[in-house]
Amino acid sequence: MNFLKKASLTLMASAVLLSGPAFAADKPVVGLIMKSLANEFFRDMLEGTKEHAKKNGTYELRAVGMQNETDFQSQINAVENFITQGVDIIVIAPADSRAMVRPLKKAMAAGVVVINFDVSLDAAAKKEQGVELAFIGPDNRDGARLAGEALAKNLGAGGKVVIIEGNPGADNAHERKKGFEDAIKSGGLVLLDSRTAHWETEEANNVFTNMLTANPDIQGVMAANDSMAIGVVKALESAGLAGKIKVVAFDNIPAVGPMLEDGRLLATVDQFGRDMAANSIELALEVLKGAPQLTGWVKTPLKLVVSDK
Amino acid sequence: MNTSNLQLNNTDAARHFSFKATVRDAGIGLALIGLIIIFSVSSEHFLAANNITNILTQITINLILAVGMTFVILIAGIDLSVGSVLAFAAVIAGKAITMPGLDPIAVIALAVMAAVLAGLVCGLLNGLISAYWGLPSFIITLGMLNIARGGALHISEAQTIYSFPKLFNDFGSATVLGVPVVFIVALSMVAIAWFILHKTVFGRMIYGIGNNEEAVRLAGHPVFWYKVAAFSICGLTAGVAAIVYMARLGISSPIAGIGFELNAIAAVIIGGTSLMGGRGSVFGTLLGACIIGVLANGLILIGLNDFLRQMITGLVIIIAVVLDYYRDKYTKN
């Protein structure tokens, strides 16, 4: 939290620097390309960014979202439209970490400052196209490890756990599973089973109920997002085991608030999605002003939220 | 001449109906029993009382959707929108049930009415538009799929709605002698659908439209309204399924029900109802939903991994339909 406060202070400071009168007449235009706005995470991010754009006042925001998580065709069109419109900055959460490299290279060639956030572009694809591009985003693996370690601390070595995975093939699902596995290894936990519930509550409820039937000795559950954790908690309630079998998750959506309060959910991870795009835009504006190009991985803050119970 | 043809078809169908349907349903029932035997041998937990309760809970939503889908497929239509309509109805009902300042009974009643009405209106529109212009229901309901999903996301602002009355959530997990109350709701819908399809003129004409729409029209029946009714029933079941979803999970999610339409269609087709319309039964649909539910449960219990589980589910759907082809051929001769 402290880090975040400091970060926002620096952001505010740079906002003041940027809002000189010289820029008032000709504001830089920022094109923000997100993934599915059907996803609570991106929806919240859009709201946060709009708020930021209004408060900051030094840039003009043009935001677009996609139909679904994998609709990279629409993202390619969006990049091309932004190039045509002559935007100064493109901030993008790529729907496909390989396919988006080529259109973004085109944008950079046209003089647009490109910032890649949320999901990293594929390193090999970047190399092949000769593109140098920094990544701004959370370390999903590290976040999942934090949640997993909270569970390991609660259960102690030898605790038996299962993982509920996100969509197979999705980069963040993969990273979060890896992070859970890191915590299982370091905490000496025993992994009984690991299955996908495609990020969805009802499927998680069914899948976990059946996993519990097959493994009645489960002591802990690591769910790759909160929506699935809600389904797991409901299954535990039906089995009379809520609070007894410990659950950790990821995202910190409002709906898990009551579950954290009474201990049905042990912990979740907040990745401050609301501020993620806004933070990226701040960095991009500095580059546009002449600051050196960003390199490597600029990590955004993650915070473990643990139940008091 | 067409009228007499229709009457002939009808008596013909009536005479052979029970015999053929029995053989057909028995065939599907045998497949189900086969699966049950395989899983009870390979997993010690499969036949445990609480696992049976779990399976019944897990097939409830699909069964309710599949009952409505049976009407639409019997008239040779299809409804791709039910999963999205479920989400749309759940979000509207979720807004109703979380309204502050009203007592729990009032908001629950309001939510149930809202969900059923929302489902009914979507189904009604599907029916009116596809029947009035004679357009393929495939494309109209694909449009509705997007309208309802977009509507659900818009109204909920893509947020999960939560904090429902305890009474409502308790209903979702209540059991009577180990049978989930929500499953009893689904079974009653199967019974009502069976009665409508076999004991009413409307039900007989649903089969008639699937077999020979022109003949039903010439016999003086309001084909247009019968079709609209079939789609409306399907929409209504999506509304009921939304209530079950909410009560079971204690939330309304705008991304609920993605892909549910395909599971519902699979249950209907595995249950022996022809995609060409005019042939099938809601009892078969019940068995079809059981097969899908037993597979999903049993394959996890025996520890099969996600990807193989998906492949086997697909394989079983194909085998069931191929077997049905031969059963149909056999019963015709």
Short mmCIF file of N, CA and C in Angstrom, two decimals, chain B residues 114-181:
data_model
loop_
_atom_site.label_atom_id
_atom_site.label_comp_id
_atom_site.label_asym_id
_atom_site.label_seq_id
_atom_site.Cartn_x
_atom_site.Cartn_y
_atom_site.Cartn_z
N ALA B 114 -39.14 -11.42 -12.40
CA ALA B 114 -38.29 -10.68 -13.34
C ALA B 114 -37.52 -11.64 -14.24
N ALA B 115 -36.96 -12.70 -13.65
CA ALA B 115 -36.15 -13.65 -14.43
C ALA B 115 -37.03 -14.38 -15.45
N VAL B 116 -38.19 -14.85 -14.98
CA VAL B 116 -39.07 -15.61 -15.87
C VAL B 116 -39.57 -14.71 -17.00
N LEU B 117 -39.92 -13.47 -16.64
CA LEU B 117 -40.42 -12.53 -17.64
C LEU B 117 -39.33 -12.18 -18.66
N ALA B 118 -38.12 -11.94 -18.17
CA ALA B 118 -37.01 -11.60 -19.07
C ALA B 118 -36.76 -12.75 -20.05
N GLY B 119 -36.76 -13.98 -19.54
CA GLY B 119 -36.56 -15.14 -20.41
C GLY B 119 -37.68 -15.26 -21.43
N LEU B 120 -38.91 -15.08 -20.93
CA LEU B 120 -40.09 -15.20 -21.79
C LEU B 120 -40.04 -14.19 -22.93
N VAL B 121 -39.69 -12.95 -22.61
CA VAL B 121 -39.66 -11.90 -23.63
C VAL B 121 -38.60 -12.21 -24.69
N CYS B 122 -37.42 -12.67 -24.26
CA CYS B 122 -36.37 -13.02 -25.24
C CYS B 122 -36.86 -14.16 -26.15
N GLY B 123 -37.48 -15.18 -25.56
CA GLY B 123 -37.98 -16.30 -26.34
C GLY B 123 -39.09 -15.86 -27.29
N LEU B 124 -39.97 -15.00 -26.78
CA LEU B 124 -41.07 -14.49 -27.60
C LEU B 124 -40.53 -13.76 -28.83
N LEU B 125 -39.51 -12.92 -28.62
CA LEU B 125 -38.92 -12.19 -29.74
C LEU B 125 -38.27 -13.16 -30.73
N ASN B 126 -37.54 -14.15 -30.22
CA ASN B 126 -36.95 -15.17 -31.10
C ASN B 126 -38.04 -15.78 -31.98
N GLY B 127 -39.15 -16.15 -31.35
CA GLY B 127 -40.24 -16.83 -32.05
C GLY B 127 -40.93 -15.92 -33.04
N LEU B 128 -41.30 -14.71 -32.59
CA LEU B 128 -42.02 -13.77 -33.46
C LEU B 128 -41.21 -13.46 -34.70
N ILE B 129 -39.93 -13.15 -34.51
CA ILE B 129 -39.10 -12.71 -35.64
C ILE B 129 -38.85 -13.87 -36.61
N SER B 130 -38.47 -15.03 -36.07
CA SER B 130 -38.15 -16.12 -37.00
C SER B 130 -39.42 -16.66 -37.67
N ALA B 131 -40.55 -16.67 -36.97
CA ALA B 131 -41.78 -17.22 -37.58
C ALA B 131 -42.41 -16.21 -38.54
N TYR B 132 -42.41 -14.92 -38.18
CA TYR B 132 -43.08 -13.94 -39.04
C TYR B 132 -42.41 -13.84 -40.40
N TRP B 133 -41.08 -13.76 -40.38
CA TRP B 133 -40.38 -13.62 -41.66
C TRP B 133 -39.90 -14.97 -42.22
N GLY B 134 -40.23 -16.03 -41.52
CA GLY B 134 -39.82 -17.35 -41.98
C GLY B 134 -38.31 -17.49 -42.08
N LEU B 135 -37.59 -16.87 -41.14
CA LEU B 135 -36.13 -16.89 -41.19
C LEU B 135 -35.58 -18.03 -40.34
N PRO B 136 -34.39 -18.52 -40.68
CA PRO B 136 -33.82 -19.63 -39.90
C PRO B 136 -33.60 -19.20 -38.44
N SER B 137 -34.10 -20.02 -37.50
CA SER B 137 -33.96 -19.65 -36.09
C SER B 137 -32.49 -19.66 -35.67
N PHE B 138 -31.67 -20.42 -36.40
CA PHE B 138 -30.24 -20.46 -36.11
C PHE B 138 -29.66 -19.04 -36.05
N ILE B 139 -29.99 -18.24 -37.07
CA ILE B 139 -29.36 -16.91 -37.18
C ILE B 139 -30.06 -15.89 -36.27
N ILE B 140 -31.39 -16.02 -36.13
CA ILE B 140 -32.11 -15.08 -35.26
C ILE B 140 -31.66 -15.27 -33.81
N THR B 141 -31.56 -16.53 -33.38
CA THR B 141 -31.17 -16.76 -31.99
C THR B 141 -29.68 -16.48 -31.77
N LEU B 142 -28.89 -16.55 -32.85
CA LEU B 142 -27.48 -16.15 -32.74
C LEU B 142 -27.41 -14.65 -32.48
N GLY B 143 -28.31 -13.91 -33.14
CA GLY B 143 -28.41 -12.48 -32.87
C GLY B 143 -28.83 -12.23 -31.43
N MET B 144 -29.85 -12.98 -30.99
CA MET B 144 -30.34 -12.82 -29.61
C MET B 144 -29.25 -13.17 -28.60
N LEU B 145 -28.41 -14.15 -28.96
CA LEU B 145 -27.28 -14.53 -28.09
C LEU B 145 -26.45 -13.30 -27.75
N ASN B 146 -26.17 -12.49 -28.79
CA ASN B 146 -25.35 -11.30 -28.58
C ASN B 146 -26.11 -10.18 -27.87
N ILE B 147 -27.40 -10.03 -28.25
CA ILE B 147 -28.21 -8.98 -27.61
C ILE B 147 -28.31 -9.25 -26.10
N ALA B 148 -28.63 -10.49 -25.75
CA ALA B 148 -28.83 -10.82 -24.34
C ALA B 148 -27.52 -10.73 -23.56
N ARG B 149 -26.43 -11.20 -24.15
CA ARG B 149 -25.13 -11.14 -23.46
C ARG B 149 -24.71 -9.69 -23.27
N GLY B 150 -24.83 -8.91 -24.35
CA GLY B 150 -24.50 -7.48 -24.25
C GLY B 150 -25.37 -6.80 -23.21
N GLY B 151 -26.67 -7.13 -23.22
CA GLY B 151 -27.60 -6.55 -22.25
C GLY B 151 -27.19 -6.90 -20.83
N ALA B 152 -26.81 -8.15 -20.61
CA ALA B 152 -26.41 -8.59 -19.28
C ALA B 152 -25.18 -7.82 -18.81
N LEU B 153 -24.21 -7.64 -19.71
CA LEU B 153 -22.98 -6.93 -19.35
C LEU B 153 -23.26 -5.45 -19.10
N HIS B 154 -24.15 -4.89 -19.95
CA HIS B 154 -24.46 -3.47 -19.83
C HIS B 154 -25.16 -3.18 -18.50
N ILE B 155 -26.20 -3.96 -18.21
CA ILE B 155 -26.99 -3.71 -17.00
C ILE B 155 -26.15 -3.92 -15.74
N SER B 156 -25.30 -4.94 -15.77
CA SER B 156 -24.50 -5.24 -14.57
C SER B 156 -23.21 -4.43 -14.53
N GLU B 157 -22.93 -3.68 -15.59
CA GLU B 157 -21.64 -3.01 -15.76
C GLU B 157 -20.50 -4.01 -15.56
N ALA B 158 -20.73 -5.21 -16.06
CA ALA B 158 -19.74 -6.31 -16.03
C ALA B 158 -19.31 -6.68 -14.62
N GLN B 159 -20.16 -6.35 -13.63
CA GLN B 159 -19.83 -6.68 -12.25
C GLN B 159 -20.65 -7.88 -11.78
N THR B 160 -20.04 -8.71 -10.95
CA THR B 160 -20.77 -9.80 -10.32
C THR B 160 -21.70 -9.22 -9.25
N ILE B 161 -22.99 -9.60 -9.30
CA ILE B 161 -23.96 -9.11 -8.31
C ILE B 161 -24.04 -10.14 -7.18
N TYR B 162 -24.01 -9.68 -5.92
CA TYR B 162 -23.96 -10.61 -4.80
C TYR B 162 -24.75 -10.08 -3.61
N SER B 163 -24.69 -10.80 -2.49
CA SER B 163 -25.45 -10.48 -1.27
C SER B 163 -26.95 -10.70 -1.47
N PHE B 164 -27.34 -11.95 -1.67
CA PHE B 164 -28.75 -12.29 -1.81
C PHE B 164 -29.31 -12.68 -0.44
N PRO B 165 -30.67 -12.64 -0.28
CA PRO B 165 -31.25 -13.07 1.00
C PRO B 165 -30.89 -14.53 1.32
N LYS B 166 -30.70 -14.80 2.62
CA LYS B 166 -30.29 -16.13 3.04
C LYS B 166 -31.32 -17.18 2.62
N LEU B 167 -32.60 -16.81 2.79
CA LEU B 167 -33.70 -17.71 2.43
C LEU B 167 -33.55 -18.21 0.99
N PHE B 168 -33.17 -17.29 0.09
CA PHE B 168 -33.03 -17.61 -1.33
C PHE B 168 -31.86 -18.56 -1.55
N ASN B 169 -30.71 -18.27 -0.92
CA ASN B 169 -29.53 -19.13 -1.07
C ASN B 169 -29.78 -20.52 -0.48
N ASP B 170 -30.56 -20.57 0.64
CA ASP B 170 -30.86 -21.86 1.27
C ASP B 170 -31.67 -22.75 0.32
N PHE B 171 -32.59 -22.10 -0.42
CA PHE B 171 -33.39 -22.85 -1.39
C PHE B 171 -32.49 -23.54 -2.42
N GLY B 172 -31.40 -22.87 -2.79
CA GLY B 172 -30.49 -23.42 -3.79
C GLY B 172 -29.75 -24.66 -3.32
N SER B 173 -29.55 -24.80 -2.01
CA SER B 173 -28.78 -25.96 -1.53
C SER B 173 -29.64 -26.93 -0.72
N ALA B 174 -30.96 -26.66 -0.62
CA ALA B 174 -31.84 -27.55 0.15
C ALA B 174 -32.01 -28.90 -0.53
N THR B 175 -32.16 -29.97 0.30
CA THR B 175 -32.43 -31.29 -0.26
C THR B 175 -33.59 -31.93 0.50
N VAL B 176 -34.34 -32.80 -0.20
CA VAL B 176 -35.39 -33.60 0.44
C VAL B 176 -35.01 -35.06 0.24
N LEU B 177 -34.72 -35.76 1.32
CA LEU B 177 -34.27 -37.16 1.25
C LEU B 177 -33.11 -37.31 0.27
N GLY B 178 -32.20 -36.37 0.32
CA GLY B 178 -31.02 -36.44 -0.52
C GLY B 178 -31.22 -35.93 -1.95
N VAL B 179 -32.46 -35.60 -2.29
CA VAL B 179 -32.72 -35.08 -3.64
C VAL B 179 -32.75 -33.55 -3.57
N PRO B 180 -31.90 -32.87 -4.37
CA PRO B 180 -31.88 -31.41 -4.34
C PRO B 180 -33.24 -30.84 -4.75
N VAL B 181 -33.69 -29.82 -4.01
CA VAL B 181 -34.98 -29.21 -4.33
C VAL B 181 -34.98 -28.63 -5.74
#
